[in-house]
Coordinates of C-alpha atoms in Angstrom, one line a residue:
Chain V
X553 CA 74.1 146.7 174.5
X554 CA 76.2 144.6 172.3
X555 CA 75.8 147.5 169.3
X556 CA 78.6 149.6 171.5
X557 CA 81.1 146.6 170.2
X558 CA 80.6 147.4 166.7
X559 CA 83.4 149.1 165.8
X560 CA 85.9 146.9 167.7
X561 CA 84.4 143.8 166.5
X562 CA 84.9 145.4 162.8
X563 CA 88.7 145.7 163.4
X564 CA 88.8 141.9 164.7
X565 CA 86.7 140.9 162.0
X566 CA 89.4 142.2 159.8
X567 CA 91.8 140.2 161.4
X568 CA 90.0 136.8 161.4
X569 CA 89.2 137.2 157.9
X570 CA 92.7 138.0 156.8
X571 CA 93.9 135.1 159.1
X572 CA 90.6 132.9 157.2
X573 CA 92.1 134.3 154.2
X574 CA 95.7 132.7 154.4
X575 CA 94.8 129.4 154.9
X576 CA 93.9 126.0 153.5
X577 CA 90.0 125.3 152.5
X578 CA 87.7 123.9 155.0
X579 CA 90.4 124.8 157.8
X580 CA 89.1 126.6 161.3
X581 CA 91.1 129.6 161.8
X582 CA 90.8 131.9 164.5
X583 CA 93.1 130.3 167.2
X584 CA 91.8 132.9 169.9
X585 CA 88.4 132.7 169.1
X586 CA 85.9 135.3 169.3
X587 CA 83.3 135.3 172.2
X588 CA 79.5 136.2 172.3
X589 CA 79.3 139.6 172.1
X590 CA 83.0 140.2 172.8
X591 CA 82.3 139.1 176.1
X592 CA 86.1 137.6 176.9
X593 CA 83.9 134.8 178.4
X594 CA 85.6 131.5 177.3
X595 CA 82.3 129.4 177.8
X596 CA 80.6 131.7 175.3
X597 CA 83.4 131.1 172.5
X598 CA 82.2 131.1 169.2
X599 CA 82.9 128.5 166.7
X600 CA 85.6 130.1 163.8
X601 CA 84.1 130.8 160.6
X602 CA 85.2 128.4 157.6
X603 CA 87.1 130.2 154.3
X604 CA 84.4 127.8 152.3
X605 CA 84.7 127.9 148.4
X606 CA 86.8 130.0 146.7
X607 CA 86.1 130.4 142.6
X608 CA 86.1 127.3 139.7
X609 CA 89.3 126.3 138.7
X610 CA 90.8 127.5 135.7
X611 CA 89.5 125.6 132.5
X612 CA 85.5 125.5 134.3
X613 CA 83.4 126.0 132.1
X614 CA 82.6 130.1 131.6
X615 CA 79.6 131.8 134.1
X616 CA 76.7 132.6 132.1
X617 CA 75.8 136.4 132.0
X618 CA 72.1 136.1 131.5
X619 CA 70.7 137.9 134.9
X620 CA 67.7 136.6 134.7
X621 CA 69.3 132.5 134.6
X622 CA 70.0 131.3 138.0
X623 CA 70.2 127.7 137.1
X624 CA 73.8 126.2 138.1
X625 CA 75.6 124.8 141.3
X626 CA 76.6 127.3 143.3
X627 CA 78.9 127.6 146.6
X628 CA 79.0 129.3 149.3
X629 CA 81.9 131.7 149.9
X630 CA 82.8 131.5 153.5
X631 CA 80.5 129.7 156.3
X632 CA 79.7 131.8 159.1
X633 CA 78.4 130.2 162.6
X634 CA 76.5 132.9 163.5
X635 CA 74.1 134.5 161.0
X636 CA 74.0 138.0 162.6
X637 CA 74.1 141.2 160.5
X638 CA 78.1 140.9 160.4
X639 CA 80.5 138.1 161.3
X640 CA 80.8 137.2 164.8
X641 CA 77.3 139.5 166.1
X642 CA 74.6 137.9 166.9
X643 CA 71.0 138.0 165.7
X644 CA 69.1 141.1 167.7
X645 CA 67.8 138.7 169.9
X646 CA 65.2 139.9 172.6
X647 CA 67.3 139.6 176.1
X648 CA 65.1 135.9 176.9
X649 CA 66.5 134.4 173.8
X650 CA 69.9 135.8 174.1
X651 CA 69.6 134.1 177.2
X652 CA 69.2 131.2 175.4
X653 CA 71.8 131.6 172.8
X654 CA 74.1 131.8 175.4
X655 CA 72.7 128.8 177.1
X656 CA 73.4 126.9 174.2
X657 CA 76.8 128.1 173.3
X658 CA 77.7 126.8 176.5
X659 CA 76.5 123.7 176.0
X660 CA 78.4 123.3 172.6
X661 CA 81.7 124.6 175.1
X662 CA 81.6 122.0 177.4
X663 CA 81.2 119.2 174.4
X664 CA 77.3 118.4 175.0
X665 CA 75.9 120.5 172.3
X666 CA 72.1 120.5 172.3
X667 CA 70.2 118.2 169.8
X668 CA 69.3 120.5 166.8
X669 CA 67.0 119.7 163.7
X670 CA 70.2 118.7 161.3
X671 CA 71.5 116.5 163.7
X672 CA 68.3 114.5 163.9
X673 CA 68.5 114.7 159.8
X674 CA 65.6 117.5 159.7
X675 CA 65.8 119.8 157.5
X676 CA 67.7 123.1 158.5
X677 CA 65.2 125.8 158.6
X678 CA 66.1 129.4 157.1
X679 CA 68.2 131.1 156.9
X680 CA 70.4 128.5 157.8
X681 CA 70.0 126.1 155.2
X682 CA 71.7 128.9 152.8
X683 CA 74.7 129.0 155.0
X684 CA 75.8 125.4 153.8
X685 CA 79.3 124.5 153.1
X686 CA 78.2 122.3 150.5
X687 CA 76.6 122.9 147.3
X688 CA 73.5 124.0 145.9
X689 CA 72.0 123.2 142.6
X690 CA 69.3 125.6 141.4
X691 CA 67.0 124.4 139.0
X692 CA 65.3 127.2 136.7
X693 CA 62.0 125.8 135.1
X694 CA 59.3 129.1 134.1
X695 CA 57.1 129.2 137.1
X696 CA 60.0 127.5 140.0
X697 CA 63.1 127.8 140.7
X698 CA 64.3 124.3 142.7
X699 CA 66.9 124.6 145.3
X700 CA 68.6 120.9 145.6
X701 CA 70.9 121.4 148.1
X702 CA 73.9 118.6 148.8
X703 CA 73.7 119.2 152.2
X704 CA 71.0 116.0 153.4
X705 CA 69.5 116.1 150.5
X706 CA 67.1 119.1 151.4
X707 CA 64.7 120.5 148.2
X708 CA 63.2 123.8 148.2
X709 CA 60.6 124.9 145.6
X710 CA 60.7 128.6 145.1
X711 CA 57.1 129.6 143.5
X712 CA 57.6 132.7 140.8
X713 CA 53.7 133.0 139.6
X714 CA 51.6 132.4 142.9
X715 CA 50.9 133.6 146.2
X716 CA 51.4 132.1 149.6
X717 CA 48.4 129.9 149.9
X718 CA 46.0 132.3 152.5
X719 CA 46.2 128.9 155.2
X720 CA 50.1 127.2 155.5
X721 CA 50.9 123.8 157.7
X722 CA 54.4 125.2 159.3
X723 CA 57.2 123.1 157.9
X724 CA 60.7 123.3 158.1
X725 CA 61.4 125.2 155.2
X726 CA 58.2 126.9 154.8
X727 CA 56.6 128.2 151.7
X728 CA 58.6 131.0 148.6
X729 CA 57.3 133.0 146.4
X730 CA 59.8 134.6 144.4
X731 CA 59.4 137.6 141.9
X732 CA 61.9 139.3 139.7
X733 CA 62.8 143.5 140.9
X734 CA 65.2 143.9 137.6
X735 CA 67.8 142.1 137.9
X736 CA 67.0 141.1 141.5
X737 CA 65.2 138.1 142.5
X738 CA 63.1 138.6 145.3
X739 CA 62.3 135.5 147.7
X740 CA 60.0 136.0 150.7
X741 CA 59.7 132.7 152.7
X742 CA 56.8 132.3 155.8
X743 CA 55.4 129.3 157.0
X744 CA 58.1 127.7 158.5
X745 CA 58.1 125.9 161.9
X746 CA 59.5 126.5 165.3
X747 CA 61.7 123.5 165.6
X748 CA 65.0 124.4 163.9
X749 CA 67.6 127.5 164.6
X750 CA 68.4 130.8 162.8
X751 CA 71.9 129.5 162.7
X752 CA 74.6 126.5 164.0
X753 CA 75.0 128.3 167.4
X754 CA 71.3 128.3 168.0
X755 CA 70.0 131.5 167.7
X756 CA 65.9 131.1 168.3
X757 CA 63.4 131.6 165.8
X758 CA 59.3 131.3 166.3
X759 CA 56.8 130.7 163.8
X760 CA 56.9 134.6 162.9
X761 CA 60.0 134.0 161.1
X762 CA 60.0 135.8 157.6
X763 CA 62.6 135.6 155.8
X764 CA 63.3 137.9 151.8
X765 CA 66.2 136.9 150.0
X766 CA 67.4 138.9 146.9
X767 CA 69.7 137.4 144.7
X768 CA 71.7 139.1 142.1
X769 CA 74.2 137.9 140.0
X770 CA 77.6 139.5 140.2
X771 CA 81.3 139.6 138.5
X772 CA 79.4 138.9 135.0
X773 CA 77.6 135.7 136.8
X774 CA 81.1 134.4 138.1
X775 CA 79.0 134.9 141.9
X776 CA 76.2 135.2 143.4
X777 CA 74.8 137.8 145.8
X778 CA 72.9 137.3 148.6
X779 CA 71.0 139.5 150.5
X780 CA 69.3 137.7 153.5
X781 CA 66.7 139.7 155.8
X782 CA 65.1 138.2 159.1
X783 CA 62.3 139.3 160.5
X784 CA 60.8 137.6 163.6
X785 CA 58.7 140.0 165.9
X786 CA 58.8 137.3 168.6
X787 CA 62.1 136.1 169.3
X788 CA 63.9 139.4 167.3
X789 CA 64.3 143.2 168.6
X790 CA 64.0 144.3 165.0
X791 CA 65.0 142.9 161.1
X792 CA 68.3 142.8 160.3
X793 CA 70.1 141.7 157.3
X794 CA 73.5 140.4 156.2
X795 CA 75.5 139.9 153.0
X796 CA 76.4 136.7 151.5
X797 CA 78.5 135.4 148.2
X798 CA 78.5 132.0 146.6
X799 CA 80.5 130.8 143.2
X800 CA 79.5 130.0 140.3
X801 CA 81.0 125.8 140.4
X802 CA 79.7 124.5 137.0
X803 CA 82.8 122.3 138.0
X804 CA 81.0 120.4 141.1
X805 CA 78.6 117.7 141.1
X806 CA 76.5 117.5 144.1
X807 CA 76.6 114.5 145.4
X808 CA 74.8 111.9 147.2
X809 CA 74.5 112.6 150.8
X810 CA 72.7 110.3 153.2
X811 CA 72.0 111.6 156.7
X812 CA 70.5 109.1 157.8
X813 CA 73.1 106.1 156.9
X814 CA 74.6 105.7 160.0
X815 CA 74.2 109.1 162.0
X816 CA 76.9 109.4 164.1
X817 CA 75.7 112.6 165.6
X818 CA 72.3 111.7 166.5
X819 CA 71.4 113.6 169.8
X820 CA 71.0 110.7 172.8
X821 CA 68.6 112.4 175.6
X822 CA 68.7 115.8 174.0
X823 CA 72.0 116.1 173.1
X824 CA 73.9 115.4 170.4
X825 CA 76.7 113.0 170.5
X826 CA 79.8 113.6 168.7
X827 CA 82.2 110.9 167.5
Chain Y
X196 CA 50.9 113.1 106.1
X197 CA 51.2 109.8 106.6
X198 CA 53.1 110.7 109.9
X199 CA 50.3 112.5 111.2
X200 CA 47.8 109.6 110.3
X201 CA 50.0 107.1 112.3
X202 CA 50.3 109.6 115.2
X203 CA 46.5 110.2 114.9
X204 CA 45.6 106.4 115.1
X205 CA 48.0 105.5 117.9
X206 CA 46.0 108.8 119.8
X207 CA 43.1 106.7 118.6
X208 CA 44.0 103.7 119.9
X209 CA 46.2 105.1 123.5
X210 CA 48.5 103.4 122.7
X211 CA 52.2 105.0 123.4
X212 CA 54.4 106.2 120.0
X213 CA 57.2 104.0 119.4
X214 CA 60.6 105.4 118.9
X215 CA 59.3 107.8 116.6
X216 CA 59.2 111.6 117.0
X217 CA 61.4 114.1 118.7
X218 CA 62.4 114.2 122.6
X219 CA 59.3 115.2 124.8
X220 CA 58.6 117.1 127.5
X221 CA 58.2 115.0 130.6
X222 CA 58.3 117.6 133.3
X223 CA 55.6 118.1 135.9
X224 CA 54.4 115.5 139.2
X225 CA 53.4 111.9 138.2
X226 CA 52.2 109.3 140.3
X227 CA 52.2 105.7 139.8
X228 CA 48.6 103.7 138.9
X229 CA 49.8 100.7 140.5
X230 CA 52.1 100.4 143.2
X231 CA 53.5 96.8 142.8
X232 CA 54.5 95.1 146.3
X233 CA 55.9 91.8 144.2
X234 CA 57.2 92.1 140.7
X235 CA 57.5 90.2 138.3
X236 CA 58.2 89.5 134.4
X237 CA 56.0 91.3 131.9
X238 CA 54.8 88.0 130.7
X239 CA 53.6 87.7 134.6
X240 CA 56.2 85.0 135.7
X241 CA 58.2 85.2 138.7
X242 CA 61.8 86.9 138.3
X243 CA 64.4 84.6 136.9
X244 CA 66.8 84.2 140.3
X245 CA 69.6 82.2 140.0
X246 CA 70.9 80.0 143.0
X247 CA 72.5 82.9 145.1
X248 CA 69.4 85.5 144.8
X249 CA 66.8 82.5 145.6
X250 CA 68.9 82.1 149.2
X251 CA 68.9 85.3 149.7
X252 CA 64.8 85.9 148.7
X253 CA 63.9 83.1 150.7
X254 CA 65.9 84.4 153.7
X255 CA 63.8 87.2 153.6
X256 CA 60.4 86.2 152.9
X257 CA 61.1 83.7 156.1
X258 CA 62.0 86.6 157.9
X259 CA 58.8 88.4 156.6
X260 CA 57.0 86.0 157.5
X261 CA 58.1 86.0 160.9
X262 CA 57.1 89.8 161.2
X263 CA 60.7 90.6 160.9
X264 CA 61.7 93.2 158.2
X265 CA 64.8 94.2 159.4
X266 CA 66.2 93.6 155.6
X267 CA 63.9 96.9 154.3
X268 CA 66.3 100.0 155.4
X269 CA 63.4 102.2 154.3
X270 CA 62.1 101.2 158.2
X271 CA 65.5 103.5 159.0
X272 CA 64.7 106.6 156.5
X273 CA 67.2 105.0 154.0
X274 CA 66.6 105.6 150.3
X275 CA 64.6 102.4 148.9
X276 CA 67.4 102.4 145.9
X277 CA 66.3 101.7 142.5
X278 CA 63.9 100.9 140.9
X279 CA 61.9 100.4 144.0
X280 CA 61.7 104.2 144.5
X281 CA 59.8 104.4 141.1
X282 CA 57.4 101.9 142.0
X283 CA 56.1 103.2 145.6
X284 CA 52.8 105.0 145.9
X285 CA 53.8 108.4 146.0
X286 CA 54.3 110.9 143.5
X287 CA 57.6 112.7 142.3
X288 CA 57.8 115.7 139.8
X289 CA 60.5 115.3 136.7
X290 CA 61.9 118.6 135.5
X291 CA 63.7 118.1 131.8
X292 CA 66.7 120.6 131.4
X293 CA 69.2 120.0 128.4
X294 CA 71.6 118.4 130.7
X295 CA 69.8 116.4 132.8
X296 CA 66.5 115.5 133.5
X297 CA 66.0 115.3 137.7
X298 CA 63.4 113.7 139.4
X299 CA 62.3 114.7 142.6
X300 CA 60.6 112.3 144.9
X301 CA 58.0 113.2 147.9
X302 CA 59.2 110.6 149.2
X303 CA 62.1 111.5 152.0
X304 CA 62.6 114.6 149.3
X305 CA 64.9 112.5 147.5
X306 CA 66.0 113.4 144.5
X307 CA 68.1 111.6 141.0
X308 CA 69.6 112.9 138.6
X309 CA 70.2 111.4 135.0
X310 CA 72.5 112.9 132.7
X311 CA 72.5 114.0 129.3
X312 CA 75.5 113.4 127.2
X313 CA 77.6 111.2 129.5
X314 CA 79.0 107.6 130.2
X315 CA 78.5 105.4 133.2
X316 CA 81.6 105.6 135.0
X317 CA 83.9 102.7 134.6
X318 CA 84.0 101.8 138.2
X319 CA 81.5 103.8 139.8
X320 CA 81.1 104.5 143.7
X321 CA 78.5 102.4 145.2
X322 CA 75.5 104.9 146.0
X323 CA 71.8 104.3 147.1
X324 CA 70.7 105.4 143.7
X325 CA 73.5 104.6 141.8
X326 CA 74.7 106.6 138.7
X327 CA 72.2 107.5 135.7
X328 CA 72.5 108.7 132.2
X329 CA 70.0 109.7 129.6
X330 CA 69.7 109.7 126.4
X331 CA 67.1 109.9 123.9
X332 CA 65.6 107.1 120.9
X333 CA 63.1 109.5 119.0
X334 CA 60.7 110.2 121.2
X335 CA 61.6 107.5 124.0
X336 CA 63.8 108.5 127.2
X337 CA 66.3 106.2 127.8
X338 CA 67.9 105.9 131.3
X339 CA 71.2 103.7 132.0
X340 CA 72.0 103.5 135.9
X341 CA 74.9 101.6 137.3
X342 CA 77.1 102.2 140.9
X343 CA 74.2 100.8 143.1
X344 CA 75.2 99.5 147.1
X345 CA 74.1 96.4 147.2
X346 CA 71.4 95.7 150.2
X347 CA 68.7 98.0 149.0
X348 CA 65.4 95.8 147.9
X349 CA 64.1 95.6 144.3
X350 CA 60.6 95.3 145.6
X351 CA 58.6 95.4 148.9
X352 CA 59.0 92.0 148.8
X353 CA 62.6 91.9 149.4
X354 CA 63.9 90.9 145.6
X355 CA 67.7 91.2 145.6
X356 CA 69.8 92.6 143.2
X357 CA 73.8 93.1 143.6
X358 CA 76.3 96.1 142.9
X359 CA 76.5 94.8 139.6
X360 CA 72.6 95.8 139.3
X361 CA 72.5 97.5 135.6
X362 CA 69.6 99.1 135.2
X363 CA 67.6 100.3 131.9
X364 CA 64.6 102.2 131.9
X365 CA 62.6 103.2 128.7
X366 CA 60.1 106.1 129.4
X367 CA 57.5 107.1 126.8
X368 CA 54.6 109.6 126.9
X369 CA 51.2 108.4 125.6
X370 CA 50.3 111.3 122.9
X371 CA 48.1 113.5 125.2
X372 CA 50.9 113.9 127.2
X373 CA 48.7 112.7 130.3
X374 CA 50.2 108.9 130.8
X375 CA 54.0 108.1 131.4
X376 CA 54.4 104.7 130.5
X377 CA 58.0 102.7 131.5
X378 CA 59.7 99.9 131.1
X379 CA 62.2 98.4 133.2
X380 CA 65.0 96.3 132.7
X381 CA 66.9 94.8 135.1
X382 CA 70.5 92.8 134.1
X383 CA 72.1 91.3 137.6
X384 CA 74.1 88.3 137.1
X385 CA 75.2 87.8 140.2
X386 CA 71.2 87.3 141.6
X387 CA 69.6 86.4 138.1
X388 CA 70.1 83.9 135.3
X389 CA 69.0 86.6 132.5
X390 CA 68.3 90.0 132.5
X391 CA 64.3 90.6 132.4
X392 CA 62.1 93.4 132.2
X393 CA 58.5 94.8 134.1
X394 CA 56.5 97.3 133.2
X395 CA 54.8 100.7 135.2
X396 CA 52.4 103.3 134.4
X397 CA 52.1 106.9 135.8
X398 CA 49.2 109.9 135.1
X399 CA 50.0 113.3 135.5
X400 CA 48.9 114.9 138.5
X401 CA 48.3 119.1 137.5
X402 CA 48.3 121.1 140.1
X403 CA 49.7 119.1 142.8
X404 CA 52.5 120.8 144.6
X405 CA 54.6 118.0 146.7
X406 CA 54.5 118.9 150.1
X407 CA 57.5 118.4 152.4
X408 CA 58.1 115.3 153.8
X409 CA 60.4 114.2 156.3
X410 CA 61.2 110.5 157.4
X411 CA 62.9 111.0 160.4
X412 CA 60.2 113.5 161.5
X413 CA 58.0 111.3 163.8
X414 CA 56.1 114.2 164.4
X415 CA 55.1 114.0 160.8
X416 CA 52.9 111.5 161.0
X417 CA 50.7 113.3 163.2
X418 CA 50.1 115.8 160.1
X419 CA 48.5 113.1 157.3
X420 CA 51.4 113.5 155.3
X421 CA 52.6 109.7 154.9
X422 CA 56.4 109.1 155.6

């Protein structure tokens, strides 16, 4: 229903980006936001993207141009609130779960946003933990490649020279195996559990969720490409798949980041409190 | 020659090389032998408070002792600070790169970081595990951490240390590569009358993959995984 929208959510894409484009890091554009699937409905408003990190300053030390070395802090370019195929579309959610998306946008509208996994200092679940606006340190040792991520200190250990294991306890940010295609690394990720979101406006996921993530260095290792494919056969009409960039930040030092000092956004009956 | 005898006996003898040698590589998952609840001096005596760390001690093991341990934040999911995370009974992985060597705890996933060419900052932001550098003497990592919050335990016990807390620890691999052994020194003059130094021993654990672990997952402890 939503896919006769495309093109008209292309052109206003355009806009918001250009508007993203022309301001100050870390700033919300958009000031008439976009809606759930260009609805017009106010209660469905969408949270505005974020510009996120642009490249390292002048004098940063230079990218290295080996394909095949991923090890670094990277940084995501641009934060998107919804991980759909392109900015501001949703996940194909199955009509229930858009249901519930909807649900829960409305929630967030009205200022009682429902208690989600980060808030409770969880981990974030996939694909949303890549969609961080902090950074992430990758680690390359010969059989892993470590994911530290700023973000509440969440680790994930990227497996190049095994399987899955044939029996997996669901966790939040399930098992990876990752292989090289060229100059591609390939990371396939299963065995993750039902109890976070696909992304911050709480699209659904189940236990089905696969996700394969193919990395590529770009711009002679100045970026990083992401390709990001969901798959979920329970919550999902079909895959789909969307683009990402993050910068090469040999400049940034991740940091320590405690969620749970002092949470000030830890959910009270279910929903989370903001202060 | 005579280098290889010397290295030969000390195999002989497993007992860790002294300063001598090149860097090794410490990477893979470790686990302590002995998780100490109560440290004390390598000659066995108890830790050499001064008047201020005594009060506070002895706050806390009254409070202990009254069942209340509201003094450990590790109850809360907060990092245990250092060294106390390298003394609890569960294992972390090191991975050695040229710039740092990171060390990756089950425990809450926390990770460190200690860096390879660098200075302790002059006045470092106070952080749960403070600021670390490495460096190597022969075959003997060094670490130098500094920038600690003050409030996070030494020990299980409740051993205090301040935001001065300089801490020095001296890792060395016994020569099958199977034993870490380390030595600690902690300089606090604000809760001690002298620096003083303890000792810990980890084996290699092949094969063991951390699993995920969560502290503020109550549902975790449902699984077997400890938290």
């Amino acid at each position: 229903m939503y896919l006769t929208h495309n093109e008209r959510w292309a052109w206003m894409g355009a806009i918001a980006l250009t508007t993203v484009l022309s301001i100050p890091d870390g700033v919300a554009a958009a000031p008439a936001p976009r809606t759930l699937l260009d609805s017009g409905d106010a209660t469905l408003a969408l949270t505005p993207p974020l510009r996120g990190a642009t490249a390292a300053p002048p004098g940063s030390a230079p990218p290295n141009p080996d394909p095949h070395d991923l090890e670094g802090v990277w940084y995501l370019q641009g934060y998107e609130y919804l991980l759909g195929p392109e900015p501001g579309v949703p996940p194909p959610l199955k009509p229930e779960y858009m249901k519930i998306l909807e649900r829960r946008i409305r929630a967030k509208n009205r200022g009682t946003p429902e208690a989600d996994a980060p808030t409770q200092c969880l981990p974030h679940g996939m694909p949303r933990l890549m969609e961080s606006p902090y950074p992430i340190e990758i680690v390359q040792t010969p059989d892993r490649l470590t994911f530290l991520h700023e973000v509440a200190h969440n680790v994930r250990r990227i497996w190049l020279n095994r399987a899955h294991p044939a029996v997996l306890r669901p966790t939040f940010l399930g098992d990876s195996v990752g292989h090289w295609e060229g100059e591609t690394l390939v990371v396939d990720t299963i065995g993750l559990n039902d109890r976070t979101f696909i992304d911050d406006e709480g699209s659904s996921h189940s236990t089905q969720l696969r996700t394969v993530e193919r990395y590529r260095k770009i711009d002679g290792g100045a970026q990083l490409e992401l390709s990001m494919t969901v798959e979920d056969p329970v919550t999902l009409e079909h895959p789909y798949s969307y683009r990402r960039v993050y910068h090469w930040r040999p400049d940034i030092r991740p940091q320590e980041y405690i969620c749970e000092e002092n949470n000030r956004n830890a959910p009270v009956d279910g929903v989370t409190v903001a202060k | 020659m005579r280098a290889s005898t010397l290295l030969l006996l000390t195999w002989l003898l497993g007992a860790p090389v002294f300063a001598v040698g090149a860097p090794q590589d410490f990477s893979g998952v470790w686990s302590i032998v002995r998780s100490p609840s109560r440290l004390t001096t390598i000659a066995g005596a108890a830790p050499p408070l001064n008047a201020a760390g005594r009060a506070i001690y002895a706050q806390r093991r009254a409070a202990a002792a009254r069942g209340d341990r509201s003094f450990d934040e590790t109850s809360k999911c907060l990092p245990p600070g250092l060294p106390r995370l390298m003394l609890v009974n569960q294992p972390f992985e090191i991975l050695q790169r040229d710039k740092a060597v990171y060390f990756i705890h089950q425990l809450n996933r926390l990770p460190r970081r200690a860096y390879f060419g660098e200075q302790l900052p002059d006045d470092p932001d106070p952080l749960y595990l403070g600021f670390s550098i490495a460096r190597w003497e022969g075959a003997t990592l060094i670490i130098e951490s500094a920038g600690f919050r003050a409030g996070t335990l030494l020990d299980d016990s409740g051993l205090p240390h301040s935001d001065v807390l300089h801490l020095t620890e001296r890792y060395q691999l016994d020569a099958a590569g199977r034993a870490l052994h380390a030595r600690f020194t902690i300089a606090d003059a604000k809760m001690f009358t002298h620096p003083w130094d303890f000792q810990a021993d980890y084996v290699r654990r092949p094969g063991y993959e951390i699993p995920e672990q969560v502290c503020s997952d109550k549902q975790t402890a449902a699984t077997g995984i400890p938290y």
